[in-house]
mmCIF file of C-alpha atoms and ligand atoms in Angstrom:
data_model
loop_
_atom_site.group_PDB
_atom_site.id
_atom_site.type_symbol
_atom_site.label_atom_id
_atom_site.label_comp_id
_atom_site.label_asym_id
_atom_site.label_seq_id
_atom_site.Cartn_x
_atom_site.Cartn_y
_atom_site.Cartn_z
ATOM 1 C CA UNK A 22 -23.643 -3.728 -6.815
ATOM 2 C CA UNK A 23 -24.528 -1.000 -9.424
ATOM 3 C CA UNK A 24 -21.519 1.265 -9.969
ATOM 4 C CA UNK A 25 -21.589 4.176 -12.253
ATOM 5 C CA UNK A 26 -19.626 3.899 -15.492
ATOM 6 C CA UNK A 27 -15.808 4.637 -15.309
ATOM 7 C CA UNK A 28 -15.478 7.667 -17.739
ATOM 8 C CA UNK A 29 -11.924 7.321 -18.363
ATOM 9 C CA UNK A 30 -12.062 3.609 -19.357
ATOM 10 C CA UNK A 31 -15.326 3.923 -21.411
ATOM 11 C CA UNK A 32 -13.140 7.205 -23.371
ATOM 12 C CA UNK A 33 -10.528 4.944 -23.866
ATOM 13 C CA UNK A 34 -12.425 1.967 -24.848
ATOM 14 C CA UNK A 35 -13.778 3.979 -27.703
ATOM 15 C CA UNK A 36 -10.534 5.476 -28.724
ATOM 16 C CA UNK A 37 -7.387 4.038 -27.691
ATOM 17 C CA UNK A 38 -7.313 1.540 -30.212
ATOM 18 C CA UNK A 39 -8.241 2.785 -33.367
ATOM 19 C CA UNK A 40 -6.067 6.454 -32.739
ATOM 20 C CA UNK A 41 -2.858 6.474 -34.508
ATOM 21 C CA UNK A 42 -1.108 8.830 -31.545
ATOM 22 C CA UNK A 43 -1.755 8.637 -27.968
ATOM 23 C CA UNK A 44 -0.726 11.604 -25.928
ATOM 24 C CA UNK A 45 -2.471 10.734 -22.877
ATOM 25 C CA UNK A 46 -1.741 7.047 -21.534
ATOM 26 C CA UNK A 47 -0.485 6.810 -17.913
ATOM 27 C CA UNK A 48 1.335 3.548 -18.559
ATOM 28 C CA UNK A 49 4.889 3.180 -19.874
ATOM 29 C CA UNK A 50 5.317 1.558 -23.220
ATOM 30 C CA UNK A 51 4.731 -2.381 -23.003
ATOM 31 C CA UNK A 52 8.014 -3.904 -23.233
ATOM 32 C CA UNK A 53 8.139 -6.653 -26.023
ATOM 33 C CA UNK A 54 7.829 -10.242 -24.561
ATOM 34 C CA UNK A 55 11.486 -11.254 -26.323
ATOM 35 C CA UNK A 56 13.215 -8.202 -24.487
ATOM 36 C CA UNK A 57 11.734 -9.164 -21.102
ATOM 37 C CA UNK A 58 12.443 -12.756 -21.269
ATOM 38 C CA UNK A 59 16.008 -11.658 -22.348
ATOM 39 C CA UNK A 60 16.571 -10.351 -18.687
ATOM 40 C CA UNK A 61 15.369 -13.563 -16.858
ATOM 41 C CA UNK A 62 17.922 -15.359 -14.453
ATOM 42 C CA UNK A 63 18.403 -18.669 -14.395
ATOM 43 C CA UNK A 64 15.665 -19.664 -11.853
ATOM 44 C CA UNK A 65 13.153 -17.265 -13.452
ATOM 45 C CA UNK A 66 13.953 -18.984 -17.039
ATOM 46 C CA UNK A 67 13.510 -22.553 -15.577
ATOM 47 C CA UNK A 68 10.267 -21.573 -13.723
ATOM 48 C CA UNK A 69 9.225 -20.042 -17.488
ATOM 49 C CA UNK A 70 10.145 -23.174 -19.090
ATOM 50 C CA UNK A 71 8.748 -25.622 -16.727
ATOM 51 C CA UNK A 72 5.363 -23.512 -16.034
ATOM 52 C CA UNK A 73 2.124 -25.477 -16.074
ATOM 53 C CA UNK A 74 -0.903 -23.888 -16.533
ATOM 54 C CA UNK A 75 -2.900 -24.673 -13.382
ATOM 55 C CA UNK A 76 -4.484 -22.055 -10.965
ATOM 56 C CA UNK A 77 -2.002 -20.349 -8.509
ATOM 57 C CA UNK A 78 -2.254 -19.681 -4.848
ATOM 58 C CA UNK A 79 -4.791 -16.624 -4.325
ATOM 59 C CA UNK A 80 -2.139 -14.345 -2.735
ATOM 60 C CA UNK A 81 0.041 -14.981 -5.352
ATOM 61 C CA UNK A 82 3.491 -16.984 -6.394
ATOM 62 C CA UNK A 83 5.251 -16.974 -3.247
ATOM 63 C CA UNK A 84 8.805 -16.023 -5.139
ATOM 64 C CA UNK A 85 6.904 -13.078 -6.576
ATOM 65 C CA UNK A 86 5.598 -11.731 -3.364
ATOM 66 C CA UNK A 87 9.139 -12.065 -1.904
ATOM 67 C CA UNK A 88 10.773 -10.028 -4.501
ATOM 68 C CA UNK A 89 7.479 -7.321 -4.075
ATOM 69 C CA UNK A 90 8.130 -7.234 0.001
ATOM 70 C CA UNK A 91 12.090 -6.894 -0.885
ATOM 71 C CA UNK A 92 11.242 -3.586 -2.617
ATOM 72 C CA UNK A 93 10.002 -2.268 1.000
ATOM 73 C CA UNK A 94 11.441 -1.735 4.294
ATOM 74 C CA UNK A 95 10.094 -3.929 7.048
ATOM 75 C CA UNK A 96 7.605 -5.902 4.916
ATOM 76 C CA UNK A 97 7.813 -9.700 4.790
ATOM 77 C CA UNK A 98 6.184 -11.783 1.755
ATOM 78 C CA UNK A 99 3.276 -12.791 3.930
ATOM 79 C CA UNK A 100 2.190 -9.067 4.075
ATOM 80 C CA UNK A 101 1.870 -8.790 0.096
ATOM 81 C CA UNK A 102 -1.456 -9.974 -1.628
ATOM 82 C CA UNK A 103 -1.265 -9.926 -5.448
ATOM 83 C CA UNK A 104 -3.864 -8.699 -7.934
ATOM 84 C CA UNK A 105 -5.278 -8.623 -11.233
ATOM 85 C CA UNK A 106 -3.700 -4.994 -11.695
ATOM 86 C CA UNK A 107 -4.034 -2.427 -8.920
ATOM 87 C CA UNK A 108 -8.149 -1.921 -10.143
ATOM 88 C CA UNK A 109 -9.066 -5.146 -8.376
ATOM 89 C CA UNK A 110 -6.926 -4.461 -5.427
ATOM 90 C CA UNK A 111 -8.948 -1.233 -5.518
ATOM 91 C CA UNK A 112 -12.371 -2.522 -5.691
ATOM 92 C CA UNK A 113 -11.725 -5.374 -3.277
ATOM 93 C CA UNK A 114 -10.247 -3.318 -0.697
ATOM 94 C CA UNK A 115 -12.759 -0.855 -0.729
ATOM 95 C CA UNK A 116 -15.581 -3.210 -0.585
ATOM 96 C CA UNK A 117 -14.171 -5.464 2.143
ATOM 97 C CA UNK A 118 -13.218 -1.849 4.404
ATOM 98 C CA UNK A 119 -16.371 0.337 3.217
ATOM 99 C CA UNK A 120 -20.116 -0.006 3.681
ATOM 100 C CA UNK A 121 -23.138 2.312 4.722
ATOM 101 C CA UNK A 122 -22.102 4.326 7.734
ATOM 102 C CA UNK A 123 -18.577 4.891 6.945
ATOM 103 C CA UNK A 124 -16.581 7.950 5.866
ATOM 104 C CA UNK A 125 -13.801 8.176 3.605
ATOM 105 C CA UNK A 126 -11.901 10.966 2.106
ATOM 106 C CA UNK A 127 -10.176 11.086 -1.150
ATOM 107 C CA UNK A 128 -9.045 13.530 -3.741
ATOM 108 C CA UNK A 129 -10.512 15.285 -7.008
ATOM 109 C CA UNK A 130 -10.108 15.191 -9.955
ATOM 110 C CA UNK A 131 -8.452 11.628 -9.683
ATOM 111 C CA UNK A 132 -8.484 7.950 -10.813
ATOM 112 C CA UNK A 133 -12.486 7.392 -10.591
ATOM 113 C CA UNK A 134 -12.350 3.776 -9.032
ATOM 114 C CA UNK A 135 -10.521 5.381 -6.280
ATOM 115 C CA UNK A 136 -13.970 7.059 -5.216
ATOM 116 C CA UNK A 137 -16.538 5.424 -7.260
ATOM 117 C CA UNK A 138 -15.982 1.933 -5.591
ATOM 118 C CA UNK A 139 -16.440 3.475 -2.038
ATOM 119 C CA UNK A 140 -19.575 4.918 -3.026
ATOM 120 C CA UNK A 141 -20.820 2.101 -4.499
ATOM 121 C CA UNK A 142 -20.385 0.390 -0.944
ATOM 122 C CA UNK A 143 -22.991 3.025 0.574
ATOM 123 C CA UNK A 144 -19.951 4.488 2.180
ATOM 124 C CA UNK A 145 -20.144 8.679 2.476
ATOM 125 C CA UNK A 146 -17.023 10.191 0.374
ATOM 126 C CA UNK A 147 -15.433 13.379 0.615
ATOM 127 C CA UNK A 148 -13.794 14.746 -2.166
ATOM 128 C CA UNK A 149 -10.671 17.289 -1.697
ATOM 129 C CA UNK A 150 -10.508 19.288 -4.881
ATOM 130 C CA UNK A 151 -6.802 20.045 -5.927
ATOM 131 C CA UNK A 152 -6.190 23.084 -7.572
ATOM 132 C CA UNK A 153 -3.689 24.315 -10.137
ATOM 133 C CA UNK A 154 -2.810 27.640 -7.961
ATOM 134 C CA UNK A 155 -1.676 25.014 -5.298
ATOM 135 C CA UNK A 156 0.266 23.211 -7.804
ATOM 136 C CA UNK A 157 -2.469 20.575 -7.782
ATOM 137 C CA UNK A 158 -0.966 19.756 -4.215
ATOM 138 C CA UNK A 159 -3.339 18.321 -1.565
ATOM 139 C CA UNK A 160 -4.211 21.011 1.374
ATOM 140 C CA UNK A 161 -2.918 18.847 4.256
ATOM 141 C CA UNK A 162 -4.969 21.223 6.501
ATOM 142 C CA UNK A 163 -8.427 20.610 4.341
ATOM 143 C CA UNK A 164 -7.324 16.692 4.978
ATOM 144 C CA UNK A 165 -7.137 17.366 8.792
ATOM 145 C CA UNK A 166 -10.649 19.225 8.748
ATOM 146 C CA UNK A 167 -12.408 16.906 6.525
ATOM 147 C CA UNK A 168 -11.851 13.868 9.417
ATOM 148 C CA UNK A 169 -15.044 12.856 11.068
ATOM 149 C CA UNK A 170 -15.340 10.312 14.064
ATOM 150 C CA UNK A 171 -16.757 7.459 11.395
ATOM 151 C CA UNK A 172 -13.745 8.199 9.136
ATOM 152 C CA UNK A 173 -12.452 4.756 8.097
ATOM 153 C CA UNK A 174 -10.493 5.620 4.974
ATOM 154 C CA UNK A 175 -8.278 8.186 3.772
ATOM 155 C CA UNK A 176 -7.425 7.511 0.258
ATOM 156 C CA UNK A 177 -4.361 9.228 -1.511
ATOM 157 C CA UNK A 178 -2.911 8.469 -4.673
ATOM 158 C CA UNK A 179 0.763 9.921 -4.527
ATOM 159 C CA UNK A 180 2.278 10.864 -6.937
ATOM 160 C CA UNK A 181 -1.090 11.661 -8.546
ATOM 161 C CA UNK A 182 -2.578 10.606 -11.769
ATOM 162 C CA UNK A 183 -3.496 13.154 -13.705
ATOM 163 C CA UNK A 184 -1.709 16.216 -12.050
ATOM 164 C CA UNK A 185 1.938 14.498 -11.730
ATOM 165 C CA UNK A 186 1.790 16.697 -8.027
ATOM 166 C CA UNK A 187 3.132 14.772 -5.248
ATOM 167 C CA UNK A 188 4.059 15.372 -1.453
ATOM 168 C CA UNK A 189 7.082 16.869 0.289
ATOM 169 C CA UNK A 190 8.250 14.522 3.056
ATOM 170 C CA UNK A 191 6.971 16.714 5.861
ATOM 171 C CA UNK A 192 3.372 16.929 4.278
ATOM 172 C CA UNK A 193 3.431 12.998 4.143
ATOM 173 C CA UNK A 194 4.438 12.441 7.895
ATOM 174 C CA UNK A 195 1.386 14.667 8.455
ATOM 175 C CA UNK A 196 -0.934 12.874 6.470
ATOM 176 C CA UNK A 197 0.368 9.671 8.213
ATOM 177 C CA UNK A 198 -0.082 11.544 11.790
ATOM 178 C CA UNK A 199 -4.051 12.575 10.504
ATOM 179 C CA UNK A 200 -4.690 9.067 9.651
ATOM 180 C CA UNK A 201 -3.110 7.345 12.781
ATOM 181 C CA UNK A 202 -4.843 10.174 14.722
ATOM 182 C CA UNK A 203 -8.349 9.079 13.089
ATOM 183 C CA UNK A 204 -7.491 5.428 13.518
ATOM 184 C CA UNK A 205 -8.270 5.175 9.820
ATOM 185 C CA UNK A 206 -6.512 3.296 7.126
ATOM 186 C CA UNK A 207 -4.330 4.866 4.790
ATOM 187 C CA UNK A 208 -4.876 3.551 1.397
ATOM 188 C CA UNK A 209 -1.646 4.727 -0.558
ATOM 189 C CA UNK A 210 -2.145 4.500 -4.453
ATOM 190 C CA UNK A 211 1.566 4.496 -4.952
ATOM 191 C CA UNK A 212 1.352 2.865 -8.265
ATOM 192 C CA UNK A 213 3.443 5.960 -9.768
ATOM 193 C CA UNK A 214 6.081 5.493 -6.898
ATOM 194 C CA UNK A 215 9.735 4.955 -8.120
ATOM 195 C CA UNK A 216 8.861 7.468 -11.168
ATOM 196 C CA UNK A 217 10.143 10.612 -9.461
ATOM 197 C CA UNK A 218 11.735 12.937 -11.400
ATOM 198 C CA UNK A 219 14.207 13.949 -8.209
ATOM 199 C CA UNK A 220 15.104 10.404 -6.487
ATOM 200 C CA UNK A 221 14.841 12.713 -3.170
ATOM 201 C CA UNK A 222 11.178 13.347 -3.452
ATOM 202 C CA UNK A 223 10.681 9.542 -3.312
ATOM 203 C CA UNK A 224 8.343 9.280 -0.128
ATOM 204 C CA UNK A 225 8.395 6.298 2.344
ATOM 205 C CA UNK A 226 5.768 3.570 1.311
ATOM 206 C CA UNK A 227 2.647 3.899 3.692
ATOM 207 C CA UNK A 228 2.876 0.238 4.655
ATOM 208 C CA UNK A 229 6.187 1.170 5.801
ATOM 209 C CA UNK A 230 5.079 4.025 8.432
ATOM 210 C CA UNK A 231 1.729 2.673 9.459
ATOM 211 C CA UNK A 232 0.058 -0.832 10.252
ATOM 212 C CA UNK A 233 -3.189 0.304 8.779
ATOM 213 C CA UNK A 234 -0.871 1.770 5.875
ATOM 214 C CA UNK A 235 -2.025 0.074 2.760
ATOM 215 C CA UNK A 236 0.392 0.419 -0.240
ATOM 216 C CA UNK A 237 -0.524 -0.019 -3.457
ATOM 217 C CA UNK A 238 1.914 -1.263 -6.867
ATOM 218 C CA UNK A 239 1.284 -2.157 -10.240
ATOM 219 C CA UNK A 240 3.510 -3.839 -12.888
ATOM 220 C CA UNK A 241 2.013 -1.356 -15.221
ATOM 221 C CA UNK A 242 3.497 2.003 -14.664
ATOM 222 C CA UNK A 243 6.642 2.126 -13.703
ATOM 223 C CA UNK A 244 7.755 -1.147 -14.695
ATOM 224 C CA UNK A 245 6.270 -0.801 -18.329
ATOM 225 C CA UNK A 246 4.071 -4.267 -18.315
ATOM 226 C CA UNK A 247 0.495 -3.070 -18.000
ATOM 227 C CA UNK A 248 -0.486 -6.181 -20.106
ATOM 228 C CA UNK A 249 0.460 -8.533 -17.394
ATOM 229 C CA UNK A 250 -2.475 -7.014 -15.340
ATOM 230 C CA UNK A 251 -0.281 -8.133 -12.037
ATOM 231 C CA UNK A 252 -0.952 -5.238 -8.960
ATOM 232 C CA UNK A 253 -0.173 -5.925 -5.172
ATOM 233 C CA UNK A 254 -1.385 -4.414 -1.996
ATOM 234 C CA UNK A 255 0.677 -4.403 1.376
ATOM 235 C CA UNK A 256 -1.592 -5.358 4.073
ATOM 236 C CA UNK A 257 0.036 -6.090 7.389
ATOM 237 C CA UNK A 258 -2.886 -6.755 9.338
ATOM 238 C CA UNK A 259 -3.571 -10.881 9.177
ATOM 239 C CA UNK A 260 -7.467 -10.624 9.705
ATOM 240 C CA UNK A 261 -7.832 -7.909 6.853
ATOM 241 C CA UNK A 262 -5.751 -9.960 4.853
ATOM 242 C CA UNK A 263 -7.964 -13.258 5.478
ATOM 243 C CA UNK A 264 -11.154 -10.935 4.343
ATOM 244 C CA UNK A 265 -9.503 -9.696 1.092
ATOM 245 C CA UNK A 266 -8.387 -13.332 0.055
ATOM 246 C CA UNK A 267 -11.883 -14.600 0.818
ATOM 247 C CA UNK A 268 -13.418 -11.652 -1.349
ATOM 248 C CA UNK A 269 -10.722 -12.049 -4.426
ATOM 249 C CA UNK A 270 -12.662 -15.911 -4.521
ATOM 250 C CA UNK A 271 -15.807 -13.795 -6.269
ATOM 251 C CA UNK A 272 -13.370 -11.925 -8.477
ATOM 252 C CA UNK A 273 -10.584 -13.401 -9.934
ATOM 253 C CA UNK A 274 -9.730 -16.474 -7.791
ATOM 254 C CA UNK A 275 -5.924 -16.390 -8.257
ATOM 255 C CA UNK A 276 -3.487 -14.267 -11.035
ATOM 256 C CA UNK A 277 -2.622 -15.547 -14.634
ATOM 257 C CA UNK A 278 0.423 -17.932 -13.965
ATOM 258 C CA UNK A 279 2.259 -16.908 -16.815
ATOM 259 C CA UNK A 280 2.080 -13.332 -15.700
ATOM 260 C CA UNK A 281 3.326 -14.007 -12.048
ATOM 261 C CA UNK A 282 6.507 -15.278 -13.638
ATOM 262 C CA UNK A 283 6.710 -12.569 -16.120
ATOM 263 C CA UNK A 284 6.571 -10.408 -13.107
ATOM 264 C CA UNK A 285 9.177 -12.007 -10.939
ATOM 265 C CA UNK A 286 11.476 -11.564 -14.036
ATOM 266 C CA UNK A 287 10.802 -7.925 -14.536
ATOM 267 C CA UNK A 288 10.819 -7.497 -10.795
ATOM 268 C CA UNK A 289 14.427 -9.055 -10.379
ATOM 269 C CA UNK A 290 15.661 -6.925 -13.068
ATOM 270 C CA UNK A 291 13.941 -3.649 -11.643
ATOM 271 C CA UNK A 292 16.801 -1.424 -11.957
ATOM 272 C CA UNK A 293 17.130 -1.685 -15.738
ATOM 273 C CA UNK A 294 13.260 -1.957 -16.021
ATOM 274 C CA UNK A 295 12.963 1.554 -13.995
ATOM 275 C CA UNK A 296 16.125 3.337 -15.943
ATOM 276 C CA UNK A 297 13.954 2.338 -18.947
ATOM 277 C CA UNK A 298 10.941 3.681 -18.209
ATOM 278 C CA UNK A 299 12.373 6.752 -16.607
ATOM 279 C CA UNK A 300 14.731 7.497 -19.747
ATOM 280 C CA UNK A 301 10.897 7.316 -21.842
ATOM 281 C CA UNK A 302 9.393 9.656 -19.479
ATOM 282 C CA UNK A 303 12.174 12.007 -18.989
ATOM 283 C CA UNK A 304 12.751 12.233 -22.540
ATOM 284 C CA UNK A 305 8.884 12.846 -23.710
ATOM 285 C CA UNK A 306 8.424 15.367 -21.031
ATOM 286 C CA UNK A 307 11.504 17.493 -22.067
ATOM 287 C CA UNK A 308 9.560 17.687 -25.440
ATOM 288 C CA UNK A 309 6.377 18.345 -23.945
ATOM 289 C CA UNK A 310 8.048 21.472 -21.716
ATOM 290 C CA UNK A 311 9.745 23.002 -24.743
ATOM 291 C CA UNK A 312 6.101 23.219 -26.627
ATOM 292 C CA UNK A 313 4.668 24.718 -23.685
ATOM 293 C CA UNK A 314 7.864 27.507 -23.716
ATOM 294 C CA UNK A 315 7.816 27.881 -27.240
ATOM 295 C CA UNK A 316 3.756 28.390 -27.126
ATOM 296 C CA UNK A 317 2.980 30.651 -24.085
ATOM 297 C CA UNK A 318 -0.334 31.894 -25.508
ATOM 298 C CA UNK A 319 -1.654 28.416 -26.493
ATOM 299 C CA UNK A 320 -0.795 25.990 -23.568
ATOM 300 C CA UNK A 321 0.573 26.236 -20.240
ATOM 301 C CA UNK A 322 0.969 23.647 -17.459
ATOM 302 C CA UNK A 323 1.902 23.117 -13.836
ATOM 303 C CA UNK A 324 5.241 21.331 -13.936
ATOM 304 C CA UNK A 325 4.692 17.621 -12.718
ATOM 305 C CA UNK A 326 7.267 16.333 -9.976
ATOM 306 C CA UNK A 327 6.790 12.463 -10.626
ATOM 307 C CA UNK A 328 5.239 9.730 -12.461
ATOM 308 C CA UNK A 329 4.189 9.671 -16.235
ATOM 309 C CA UNK A 330 0.899 12.393 -16.477
ATOM 310 C CA UNK A 331 0.876 16.025 -16.451
ATOM 311 C CA UNK A 332 -2.490 18.019 -16.517
ATOM 312 C CA UNK A 333 -1.688 21.002 -18.696
ATOM 313 C CA UNK A 334 -4.222 23.615 -19.888
ATOM 314 C CA UNK A 335 -5.258 24.859 -23.545
ATOM 315 C CA UNK A 336 -5.663 28.173 -23.268
ATOM 316 C CA UNK A 337 -7.979 30.116 -26.055
ATOM 317 C CA UNK A 338 -11.637 29.838 -26.754
ATOM 318 C CA UNK A 339 -12.013 26.561 -27.709
ATOM 319 C CA UNK A 340 -13.149 24.106 -25.436
ATOM 320 C CA UNK A 341 -10.948 21.260 -24.429
ATOM 321 C CA UNK A 342 -13.799 18.758 -25.371
ATOM 322 C CA UNK A 343 -14.175 20.242 -28.871
ATOM 323 C CA UNK A 344 -10.337 20.597 -28.939
ATOM 324 C CA UNK A 345 -9.999 16.833 -27.880
ATOM 325 C CA UNK A 346 -12.275 15.420 -30.566
ATOM 326 C CA UNK A 347 -10.988 17.542 -33.493
ATOM 327 C CA UNK A 348 -7.257 16.257 -32.425
ATOM 328 C CA UNK A 349 -8.902 12.826 -32.004
ATOM 329 C CA UNK A 350 -10.652 13.079 -35.436
ATOM 330 C CA UNK A 351 -8.575 14.906 -37.861
ATOM 331 C CA UNK A 352 -5.216 14.695 -36.561
ATOM 332 C CA UNK A 353 -5.346 11.067 -35.019
ATOM 333 C CA UNK A 354 -4.003 12.333 -31.655
ATOM 334 C CA UNK A 355 -5.813 11.342 -28.380
ATOM 335 C CA UNK A 356 -5.495 13.351 -25.464
ATOM 336 C CA UNK A 357 -7.877 13.125 -22.423
ATOM 337 C CA UNK A 358 -10.134 16.046 -21.812
ATOM 338 C CA UNK A 359 -10.909 17.395 -18.236
ATOM 339 C CA UNK A 360 -14.569 16.853 -18.983
ATOM 340 C CA UNK A 361 -13.690 13.143 -18.471
ATOM 341 C CA UNK A 362 -12.865 13.642 -14.964
ATOM 342 C CA UNK A 363 -16.056 15.905 -14.760
ATOM 343 C CA UNK A 364 -13.402 18.802 -13.890
ATOM 344 C CA UNK A 365 -14.128 22.166 -15.151
ATOM 345 C CA UNK A 366 -11.387 24.345 -17.450
ATOM 346 C CA UNK A 367 -9.711 23.799 -20.222
ATOM 347 C CA UNK A 368 -7.228 20.947 -18.968
ATOM 348 C CA UNK A 369 -6.274 18.008 -20.137
ATOM 349 C CA UNK A 370 -4.218 14.934 -19.298
ATOM 350 C CA UNK A 371 -0.730 14.537 -21.142
ATOM 351 C CA UNK A 372 0.627 11.058 -20.635
ATOM 352 C CA UNK A 373 4.742 10.610 -21.487
ATOM 353 C CA UNK A 374 4.947 7.116 -21.451
ATOM 354 C CA UNK A 375 4.694 6.285 -25.036
ATOM 355 C CA UNK A 376 7.944 5.668 -27.548
ATOM 356 C CA UNK A 377 5.970 7.530 -30.244
ATOM 357 C CA UNK A 378 5.479 10.697 -28.329
ATOM 358 C CA UNK A 379 7.058 12.957 -30.488
ATOM 359 C CA UNK A 380 4.995 12.260 -33.375
ATOM 360 C CA UNK A 381 1.873 12.749 -31.599
ATOM 361 C CA UNK A 382 3.269 15.875 -30.032
ATOM 362 C CA UNK A 383 4.075 17.240 -33.868
ATOM 363 C CA UNK A 384 0.574 16.821 -34.501
ATOM 364 C CA UNK A 385 -0.652 18.738 -31.498
ATOM 365 C CA UNK A 386 1.907 21.593 -32.322
ATOM 366 C CA UNK A 387 0.194 21.543 -35.929
ATOM 367 C CA UNK A 388 -3.156 21.761 -34.247
ATOM 368 C CA UNK A 389 -1.990 24.539 -32.727
ATOM 369 C CA UNK A 390 -0.578 26.246 -35.488
ATOM 370 C CA UNK A 391 -4.029 25.632 -37.516
ATOM 371 C CA UNK A 392 -6.127 27.037 -34.513
ATOM 372 C CA UNK A 393 -4.261 30.065 -33.360
ATOM 373 C CA UNK A 394 -6.424 32.576 -32.834
ATOM 374 C CA UNK A 395 -6.289 35.313 -35.535
ATOM 375 C CA UNK A 396 -4.573 32.369 -37.660
ATOM 376 C CA UNK A 397 -6.539 31.465 -40.642
HETATM 377 C C1 PLP B 21 -3.634 5.832 -10.032
HETATM 378 C C2 PLP B 21 -4.270 4.804 -10.481
HETATM 379 N N1 PLP B 21 -4.488 3.499 -9.493
HETATM 380 C C3 PLP B 21 -4.730 2.627 -10.122
HETATM 381 C C4 PLP B 21 -4.628 2.275 -11.350
HETATM 382 C C5 PLP B 21 -5.106 0.751 -12.063
HETATM 383 O O1 PLP B 21 -3.922 0.307 -12.597
HETATM 384 P P1 PLP B 21 -3.805 -0.800 -13.185
HETATM 385 O O2 PLP B 21 -4.686 -0.591 -14.537
HETATM 386 O O3 PLP B 21 -2.923 -1.527 -13.956
HETATM 387 O O4 PLP B 21 -5.025 -1.996 -12.841
HETATM 388 C C6 PLP B 21 -4.566 3.110 -12.483
HETATM 389 C C7 PLP B 21 -4.533 3.051 -13.664
HETATM 390 O O5 PLP B 21 -4.559 3.981 -14.873
HETATM 391 C C8 PLP B 21 -4.084 4.270 -12.078
HETATM 392 O O6 PLP B 21 -3.895 5.544 -12.650
#
């Protein structure tokens, strides 16, 4: 399979590990191994200490799958397949479900693999553009109009990366009705779910509402454990599960055994894990809001409603790609310019998951002082 480079990942590969302050990451600060192990219950500690490093089951450790199932209503461990991150699940599901003659619909700007893998299968992909004047929200009527007789998959990332937008409960119910009426799969990338700033904004998972609702989750975002590379997909149709697992034989075969146990520990302690992530994000988001309020001539943002990222706009005449390059080189701060998404305008992704966010923000403020129009 030939596939176009993943621009965002190539950008991070170039700068993530040599730039002192990362102001645009979507994951939450990785937790220290020592702190995670301290959260283990007796059963999980015993599993960790007696772990042998052989292959594991294709679908994942049964205890982990039960724990994941317990986070959803009406889902059992049998419905859960685990993967090397959410990324592997996206790759496999698109390959299994899509091909020439199929149509899929998703949104843009967005996480590139969500449309690039579908394209690479030969499927026809419709991108619905999200706009700041709509507060980056999906236009549900545009989704309805985009459906065709051969629409096999509607893929929505809710809450959304890079904008932090979500949908109302009514809009989500409409999306589910549209997918049901089309007989399409609703692939719901819910990796930022559980990071709603107002808990009432938490939507039902797609898999709870539709047999063909495929819910994607991961340890990287709300749980702050990207290094585990553990994600999951809820798949209620047994035939589809079998096809997905057969494809996994050609990607990773099974998960990393230590990662499965560490994910189990974290999910059993999810109340504490989620509280930690939320407090990091909410503190940093508040600091970013204050920056926007203090500098209305220089920066503005549609307030995100959930997740760890937002898509603010740098005002003034400096193009965003230039600003990002200057910030990286001269200030040691990484932002993610909209050019990486191929999206026009002076937008950039800000990410609120890092412990040292305030340090990076102070450098961004310094850059804004130094480049303010009229400043010398
Ligand atoms: C919307 C979305 N989906 C999937 C992924 C992939 O997650 P992971 O890197 O944990 O596999 C990401 C990562 O940034 C994401 O933002």
